[in-house]
Amino acid sequence: MNWAEYEPYEPLYEGTMHDMPRRQAREEFNHLMSAKGERGEQLRLLLLANGIELDTTDEAVQVLHDWFRVNVESEPSNPERLRPIWYAVVNDISLFLGDVMISRCPNLEWVFWTGGKRDSSYQRHVITGFRAVANPKYYVDVDLNLATQGLWYMENVDQEPNQFVAMLREAAEMGGC
């Protein structure tokens, strides 16, 4: 794994958005959304340093998935968590995949989720706007999904071999596109 000049995302505040006061969490959301271009460039450079071209085609997304599956690492002192740098990469990949979802289905959008304090995605960045689902509040927390996938890879839990592409296709289908 070549980390090259990769610079992880720098949040405004420490801690999880879920536990922050609403004002801080919203500021963090806005900061993250304004950093999407920079995060995409960091992801592109990281992948390029590892011989991979970042692109939005299904084929390129599959290559990204395969690279992630092979390289993601758990924290040596706590195998139930990813290495901290991998949470940054997961964040960058989730922003990329979320934007691909939106480009393929323009009624989808990033939102600051406030659907309930007990919700695991409370005050996080999620994709909403899905039209072909029964629940009008349906959302996808791409970041949380990818972090979970990474942990499952560490535990050798079987998953669909084209998980990222399947996620994009499912989002388009549920988005009504």
Backbone as a ProteinNet text record, in pm:
[ID]
protein_1_A
[PRIMARY]
MNWAEYEPYEPLYEGTMHDMPRRQAREEFNHLMSAKGERGEQLRLLLLANGIELDTTDEAVQVLHDWFRVNVESEPSNPERLRPIWYAVVNDISLFLGDVMISRCPNLEWVFWTGGKRDSSYQRHVITGFRAVANPKYYVDVDLNLATQGLWYMENVDQEPNQFVAMLREAAEMGGC
[TERTIARY]
84.6	0	88.9	70.4	148.6	60.9	90.3	12.5	54.6	168.3	217.6	203.2	136.3	117.8	-25.1	-92.9	-232.4	-248.3	-343.4	-374	-517.6	-537.2	-672.9	-753.2	-882.7	-975.7	-954.9	-957.4	-944.9	-1080.6	-1149.1	-1277.8	-1258.8	-1365.6	-1361.3	-1356.7	-1427.2	-1441.4	-1402.9	-1358.3	-1330.4	-1460.2	-1463.2	-1580.3	-1669.9	-1775.5	-1867.9	-1976.2	-2021.9	-2128.8	-2254.8	-2276.2	-2392.9	-2400	-2285.7	-2281.4	-2259.3	-2236.5	-2212.4	-2341.8	-2331.3	-2448.2	-2487.7	-2616.5	-2667.9	-2590.9	-2563.6	-2494.5	-2357.1	-2281.4	-2148.9	-2159.4	-2253.5	-2270.3	-2307	-2394	-2430.2	-2309	-2230.8	-2107.6	-2014.4	-2003.1	-1916.8	-1968.9	-2100.5	-2160.6	-2127.5	-2149.3	-2121.1	-1973.9	-1887.6	-1742.9	-1708.8	-1765.6	-1740.7	-1791.3	-1912.1	-1967.8	-1883.4	-1830.9	-1747.7	-1610.7	-1571.5	-1441	-1448.4	-1566.5	-1580.9	-1483.5	-1463.5	-1370.6	-1228.9	-1184.9	-1050.7	-1039.9	-1144.3	-1142	-1138.2	-1210.6	-1205.1	-1066.8	-1000.8	-864.5	-767.3	-782.8	-696.4	-716.8	-841.8	-870.2	-809.1	-825.2	-769.9	-617.9	-549.9	-404	-360.2	-433.7	-401.7	-414.2	-522.3	-541.6	-437.4	-407	-305.2	-170.4	-136.2	-10.8	-9.2	-128.2	-140.1	-181	-161.8	-182.6	-326.6	-415.4	-558.1	-607.5	-686	-746.6	-887.6	-916.3	-1049.9	-1143	-1256.1	-1353.5	-1490.4	-1595.1	-1731.7	-1797.2	-1726.9	-1785.2	-1796.9	-1888.6	-1902	-1771.6	-1700.5	-1574.3	-1472.2	-1460.9	-1365.9	-1409	-1538.9	-1589.6	-1560.4	-1568	-1534.5	-1386.7	-1300.9	-1157.2	-1135	-1204.8	-1196.3	-1239	-1349.3	-1397.1	-1293.1	-1238.4	-1140.5	-1016.3	-972.1	-856.8	-888.5	-1006.2	-1048.4	-1050.6	-1114	-1127.4	-991.4	-895.4	-763.8	-677.8	-695.1	-603.5	-653.8	-783.8	-836.3	-777.8	-747.2	-681.4	-753.2	-750.3	-805.1	-695.2	-737.7	-646.3	-578.8	-444.4	-377.2	-414.2	-433.4	-465.2	-613.7	-697.4	-841.4	-896.2	-892.3	-934	-1080.6	-1158.9	-1299.1	-1315.9	-1206.3	-1207.5	-1109.1	-1136	-1040.5	-925.5	-811.2	-703.7	-758.2	-723.6	-778.9	-765.5	-654.1	-638	-740.3	-782.9	-882.3	-1020.6	-1049.5	-1176.6	-1175.4	-1058.7	-1047.2	-1068.4	-1009.9	-1026.3	-1172	-1232.9	-1375	-1458.5	-1428.2	-1499	-1484.2	-1363.1	-1338.7	-1410.3	-1404.9	-1473.8	-1624.7	-1676.2	-1821.2	-1867.4	-1788.1	-1823.1	-1823.3	-1722.8	-1714.8	-1836.1	-1863.7	-1975.3	-2109.2	-2124.6	-2248	-2268.3	-2160.1	-2171.5	-2199.9	-2146.7	-2179.7	-2328.1	-2379.3	-2523.1	-2605.3	-2568.8	-2641.8	-2629.9	-2512	-2496.3	-2579.2	-2599.2	-2678	-2828.1	-2862.8	-3003.7	-3017	-3036.9	-3030.8	-3131.5	-3235.5	-3326.7	-3269.1	-3158	-3091.2	-3006.2	-2982.9	-2901.6	-2840.5	-2731.2	-2671.6	-2754.8	-2784.4	-2852.7	-2789.6	-2811.6	-2774	-2891.5	-2873.4	-2983.6	-3013.7	-3140	-3183.3	-3307.8	-3318	-3438.6	-3462.1	-3380.2	-3402.2	-3270.4	-3261.2	-3134.8	-3087.9	-3177.6	-3139.1	-3091	-3112.9	-3073	-2920.4	-2862.3	-2715.3	-2659.2	-2742	-2696.9	-2739.1	-2783.2	-2825.8	-2713	-2746.2	-2654.8	-2535.4	-2556.4	-2450.8	-2491.6	-2395.6	-2421	-2475.4	-2596.7	-2662.3	-2721	-2754.2	-2819.7	-2969	-3050.9	-3196.4	-3252.5	-3385.4	-3452.5	-3497.7	-3498.9	-3538.3	-3688.3	-3730.5	-3872	-3939.6	-3863.2	-3922.8	-3910	-3939.4	-3937.2	-4064	-4105.9	-4228.2	-4208.6	-4089.3	-4061.6	-4007.9	-4083	-4035.6	-3912.1	-3881.5	-3763.4	-3642.4	-3654.3	-3544.6	-3418.6	-3305	-3177	-3068.9	-2954.8	-2837.5	-2722.2	-2664.1	-2544	-2426.2	-2375.9	-2271.2	-2147.9	-2110.8	-1992.3	-2002.9	-2114.3	-2133.9	-2136.4	-2200	-2202.6	-2061.8	-1979.1	-1843.8	-1756.8	-1768	-1690.6	-1729.1	-1858.7	-1905.3	-1851.4	-1854.3	-1798.5	-1651.5	-1577.4	-1435.6	-1414.6	-1494.7	-1483.6	-1520.9	-1623.6	-1661.1	-1548.9	-1479.3	-1365.5	-1258.8	-1238.5	-1139.7	-1180.6	-1312.2	-1364.8	-1395	-1361.7	-1385.9	-1533.5	-1621.3	-1764.3	-1790.4	-1858.3	-1887.3	-1973.2	-1937.5	-2013.8	-2021.3	-2113.1	-2125.1	-1991.9	-1938.4	-1806.2	-1804.1	-1920.8	-1925.8	-2010.6	-1980.7	-2061.6	-2081	-1975.1	-1988.3	-2078	-2057.7	-2139.5	-2284.4	-2306.5	-2442.2	-2508	-2432.6	-2486.5	-2531.5	-2451	-2486.4	-2611.3	-2618.1	-2734.5	-2861.1	-2848.6	-2964.4	-3012.1	-2919.8	-2958.4	-3034.5	-2988.4	-3057.1	-3195.9	-3206.2	-3335.9	-3432.7	-3386.2	-3472	-3496.9	-3407	-3425.4	-3526.1	-3566	-3663.1	-3600.1	-3472.9	-3400.7	-3373.9
-117.4	0	123.4	208.5	331.8	449	508.3	620.8	751.5	751.6	869.1	994.8	1092.2	1220.7	1234.7	1122.7	1126.9	1208.9	1301.7	1386	1358.4	1297.8	1268.5	1396.2	1383	1492.2	1543	1673.4	1737	1794.1	1728.4	1782.3	1911.3	1986.6	2109	2078.6	1972.2	1939.6	1794.2	1765.6	1627.7	1559.2	1429.3	1352.9	1320.6	1248.2	1208.3	1313.4	1328.7	1424.1	1387.8	1259.5	1211.6	1274.8	1291.2	1339.7	1490.2	1558.9	1703.2	1780.7	1900.5	1988.7	2013.9	2033	2046.7	2150.8	2266.5	2373	2325.5	2261.2	2212.1	2102.4	2011.6	1902.7	1958	2058.9	2119	2189.7	2258.4	2321.2	2215.3	2103.2	1994	1938.4	1920.5	1873.8	1970.8	2100.8	2200.6	2201.1	2185.2	2180.3	2058.9	1944.6	1822.8	1837.6	1890.2	1906.7	2004.9	2108.4	2204.3	2145.5	2039.5	1976.4	1860	1831.4	1714.8	1717.3	1831.6	1839.8	1803.3	1857.6	1827.2	1680.4	1627	1486.1	1395	1431	1352.4	1354.1	1468.3	1478.7	1395.6	1397.8	1315.3	1166.9	1125.9	986.4	952.2	1040.4	1016.2	998.3	1084.5	1076.7	950.9	913.6	791.5	670.2	664	550.2	549.4	666	675.7	625.3	658.2	610.6	458.7	398.4	252.9	190.2	267.2	214.3	205.5	284.8	277.4	413.7	412.6	534.9	547.9	659.7	682.6	730.3	662.5	697	652.4	699.8	670.8	553.4	490.1	374.6	257	166.6	47.7	-30.5	-37.6	-112.1	-48.8	82.9	152.9	144.9	151.4	138.8	-0.9	-101.8	-238.5	-248.3	-183.6	-183.1	-115.4	-5	63.9	-30.2	-99.7	-195.1	-302.8	-360.3	-467.8	-418.6	-297.2	-237.5	-220.6	-168	-148.7	-282.1	-381.2	-512.3	-573.1	-559.7	-619.3	-540.2	-408.9	-324.9	-276.1	-270.9	-217.3	-296	-223.2	-285.5	-248.6	-343.4	-315.4	-255.3	-195.6	-139.1	-255.1	-263.6	-377.4	-395.7	-287.4	-298	-322.2	-305.9	-327.1	-374.2	-505.2	-558.2	-533.5	-483.8	-453.4	-312.5	-244.4	-109.2	-105.7	-19.2	2.6	88.8	80	174.9	314.7	412	547.3	602.8	579.5	632.5	571.7	449.3	385.8	446.4	500.9	573.2	698.1	760.3	876.8	834.4	722.2	672.3	632.5	567.1	531.1	657.2	761.7	888.5	940	936.5	985.8	900.3	768.8	679.9	701.4	720.1	739	868.4	973.9	1098.8	1078.4	1006.7	977.6	896.2	785.7	699.4	771	850.3	928.1	1024.4	1090.6	1181.8	1106.7	984.9	903.3	867.5	830.9	801.8	921.2	1038.6	1160.8	1192.3	1171.1	1199.3	1102.8	981.1	882.6	897.1	962.5	979.8	1116.8	1222.2	1360.6	1399.3	1319.2	1353.8	1314.9	1243.4	1210.4	1329.1	1339.2	1449.6	1414.8	1484.9	1476.9	1561.5	1509	1588.7	1562.7	1657.6	1648.7	1581	1455.8	1375.1	1404.4	1438.9	1465.6	1384.5	1266.6	1185.3	1118.9	1140.3	1081.2	1055.6	1096.9	1086.4	942.9	847.5	706.5	644.8	713.4	665.4	667.1	559.8	552.3	658.4	713.3	816.2	956.2	971.4	1101.6	1203.6	1317.2	1429.7	1391.2	1297.1	1255.4	1290.9	1276.4	1301.8	1174.6	1183.6	1069.3	1111.5	1012.2	1035.4	1011.4	1107	1093	1126.1	1118	1150.3	1027.5	912.2	787.1	786.1	763.3	770.2	634.7	530.8	398.7	311.2	371.1	299	335.5	246.7	271.5	379.2	386	479.9	611.2	720.7	847.8	902.8	848.3	891.7	801.4	712.7	620.8	699.2	653.4	716.6	609.7	647.9	561.3	637.5	578.3	632.1	557.7	610.7	543.9	523.4	623.3	617.1	503.9	495.4	389.7	252.1	242.8	115.9	70.1	162.5	125.7	86.9	157.8	122.5	-17.7	-47.5	-180.6	-285.9	-257.3	-351.9	-378.1	-272.1	-288.9	-381.5	-364.1	-451.6	-594.5	-610.9	-746.2	-812	-735	-792.9	-839.1	-764	-802.7	-932.5	-953.7	-1072.7	-1186.4	-1166.5	-1265.9	-1302.1	-1203.2	-1225	-1216.6	-1318	-1319.1	-1199.6	-1137.9	-1026.3	-1041	-966.2	-963.6	-915	-982.8	-945.1	-811.4	-758.8	-627.6	-531	-522.9	-448.1	-301.4	-232.6	-89.9	-69.5	-150.6	-139.3	-172.4	-274.5	-311.4	-197.6	-130.2	-17.7	94.5	122	226.3	189	67	21.6	21.4	-24	-26.9	115.3	207.3	347.4	404.6	377.1	426.8	366.1	237	169.7	224.7	235.5	287.3	437.4	505	646.7	673.7	569	585.3	633.9	606.1	653	539.8
0	0	0	-98.9	-110.9	-68.2	47.5	97.8	33.8	-36.2	-108.7	-23.2	-76.1	-6.8	46.7	69.7	112.6	240.5	237.1	352.9	395.2	512	558.5	582.2	575.2	602.8	745.8	759.5	891	931.7	1025.8	1069.9	1150.3	1162.8	1242.9	1392.2	1431.1	1573	1597.2	1718.4	1757.3	1796.9	1783.5	1823.4	1705.6	1735.2	1629.2	1612.3	1490.3	1462.4	1540.4	1561.3	1635.1	1774.1	1838.8	1976.9	1989.4	1880.4	1885.8	1905.7	1961.4	1959	1813.1	1789.3	1652.6	1571.6	1629.1	1556.1	1508.7	1596.1	1556.8	1451.5	1469	1372.7	1234.9	1232	1103.5	1041.1	1121.5	1070.2	1013.7	1083.4	1036.4	904	893.6	768.5	655.4	677.4	573.9	535.8	635.5	610.4	523	556.2	478.8	335.6	320	185.4	103.8	166	91.9	59.8	129.9	106.3	7.3	-48.4	-136.4	-253.5	-314.8	-427.4	-387	-276.6	-225.2	-186	-124.8	-83.5	-206.3	-309.7	-433	-494	-488.3	-541.2	-457.4	-326.2	-239.6	-269.8	-290.1	-324	-458.9	-556.1	-689.4	-682.3	-606.5	-595.2	-520.4	-415.6	-341.7	-432.5	-507	-597	-707.6	-761.5	-866.4	-815.6	-691.2	-631.7	-619.4	-625.1	-616.5	-749.7	-858.7	-992.6	-1037.5	-976.6	-1009.2	-1053.4	-1160.5	-1214.1	-1157.9	-1092.3	-1036.6	-1147.7	-1160.5	-1263.3	-1215.5	-1281	-1238.2	-1311.3	-1404.1	-1473.9	-1376.9	-1406.3	-1322.2	-1314.4	-1424.4	-1427	-1332.7	-1337	-1249.8	-1104	-1078.7	-942	-888.1	-975.4	-933	-896.2	-972.9	-940.9	-805.3	-780.7	-651.6	-539.1	-557.3	-457.4	-430.2	-536.8	-520.8	-446.7	-478.7	-409.9	-260.8	-231.7	-92.5	-18.3	-77.6	-13.6	20.6	-68.3	-49	50	55	131.8	267.1	289.3	415.2	532.9	639.8	755.2	884.5	977	1109.6	1197.1	1306.2	1403.9	1476.8	1473.9	1538.3	1685.7	1759	1901.6	1927	1822.8	1836.3	1701.6	1676.9	1546.5	1510.5	1605	1575.8	1521.6	1496.1	1438.8	1322.4	1226.2	1118.2	1170.6	1104.2	1134.2	1109.4	1191.8	1175.3	1033.7	967.6	831.5	736.9	764.8	678.9	697.2	813.8	827.8	740.6	726	636.6	491.6	453	315.6	292.2	389.4	378.7	356.3	429.8	413.5	270	217.8	82.3	-21.9	-4.8	-98.8	-89.8	30.9	45.2	-21.1	-9.5	-77.5	-228.4	-278.2	-421.2	-466.9	-397.5	-438.2	-423.3	-319.3	-303.1	-418.6	-460.6	-574.8	-704.4	-717.2	-834.9	-832.9	-715.9	-704.5	-751.4	-704.4	-737.6	-886.5	-944.4	-1088.2	-1173	-1124.1	-1197.2	-1171.2	-1063.5	-1026	-960.4	-1040	-990.5	-882.8	-859.5	-750.2	-614	-613.3	-487.2	-444.8	-313.6	-263.3	-127.9	-95.8	36.8	130.9	249.1	351	487.9	574.7	715.7	785.7	829.9	877.9	1024.8	1051.3	1188.6	1221.4	1164.8	1178.4	1312.5	1409.1	1541.4	1611.5	1736.5	1810.2	1829.9	1823.4	1839.4	1708	1599.4	1466.8	1456.6	1406.4	1394.7	1301	1214.2	1119.7	1161.1	1283.2	1334.3	1319	1257.4	1235.5	1147.6	1056.5	964.2	821.8	730.2	588.5	524.7	472.4	410	276.5	195.6	66.3	84.3	38	42	-96	-106.9	-233.2	-308.3	-242.8	-307.3	-328.9	-452.2	-489.1	-498.8	-527.7	-550.1	-424.9	-309.1	-182.2	-105.7	-17.2	59.5	166.5	223.3	331.6	274.5	284.3	229.2	302.3	419.9	495.7	471.8	374.5	345.6	309.6	358.4	327.4	320.4	265.9	263.6	327.5	429.3	493.4	430.6	321.5	245.1	332.1	407.8	492.9	594.8	663.2	762.3	695.4	577.8	504.3	466.7	418.4	377.3	495.8	606	725.2	772	768.8	807.4	711.8	581.8	484.3	512.5	542.7	573.7	692	795.2	912.5	878.1	794.1	752.2	673.7	591.9	520	618.2	725.4	826.5	897.1	909.2	976.9	879.4	751.5	646.8	631.8	650.9	629.6	479.4	426.8	283.1	245.2	134.3	80.3	-70.2	-127.1	-271.9	-329.8	-431.2	-484.5	-558.1	-588.8	-655.8	-573	-443.8	-348.1	-386.2	-429	-461.8	-583.9	-686.9	-808.2	-775	-694.8	-655	-577.4	-491.6	-415.6	-509.1	-612.2	-707.7	-786.4	-832.2	-909.6	-825.9	-701.9	-612.2	-583	-563.4	-537.4	-656.1	-778.3	-897.9	-909.1	-879.9	-887.6	-782.3	-658.7	-552.3	-566.2	-638.4	-663.2	-772.9	-843.8	-952.5	-1081.5	-1098.7	-1219.5	-1315.4
[MASK]
+++++++++++++++++++++++++++++++++++++++++++++++++++++++++++++++++++++++++++++++++++++++++++++++++++++++++++++++++++++++++++++++++++++++++++++++++++++++++++++++++++++++++++++++++

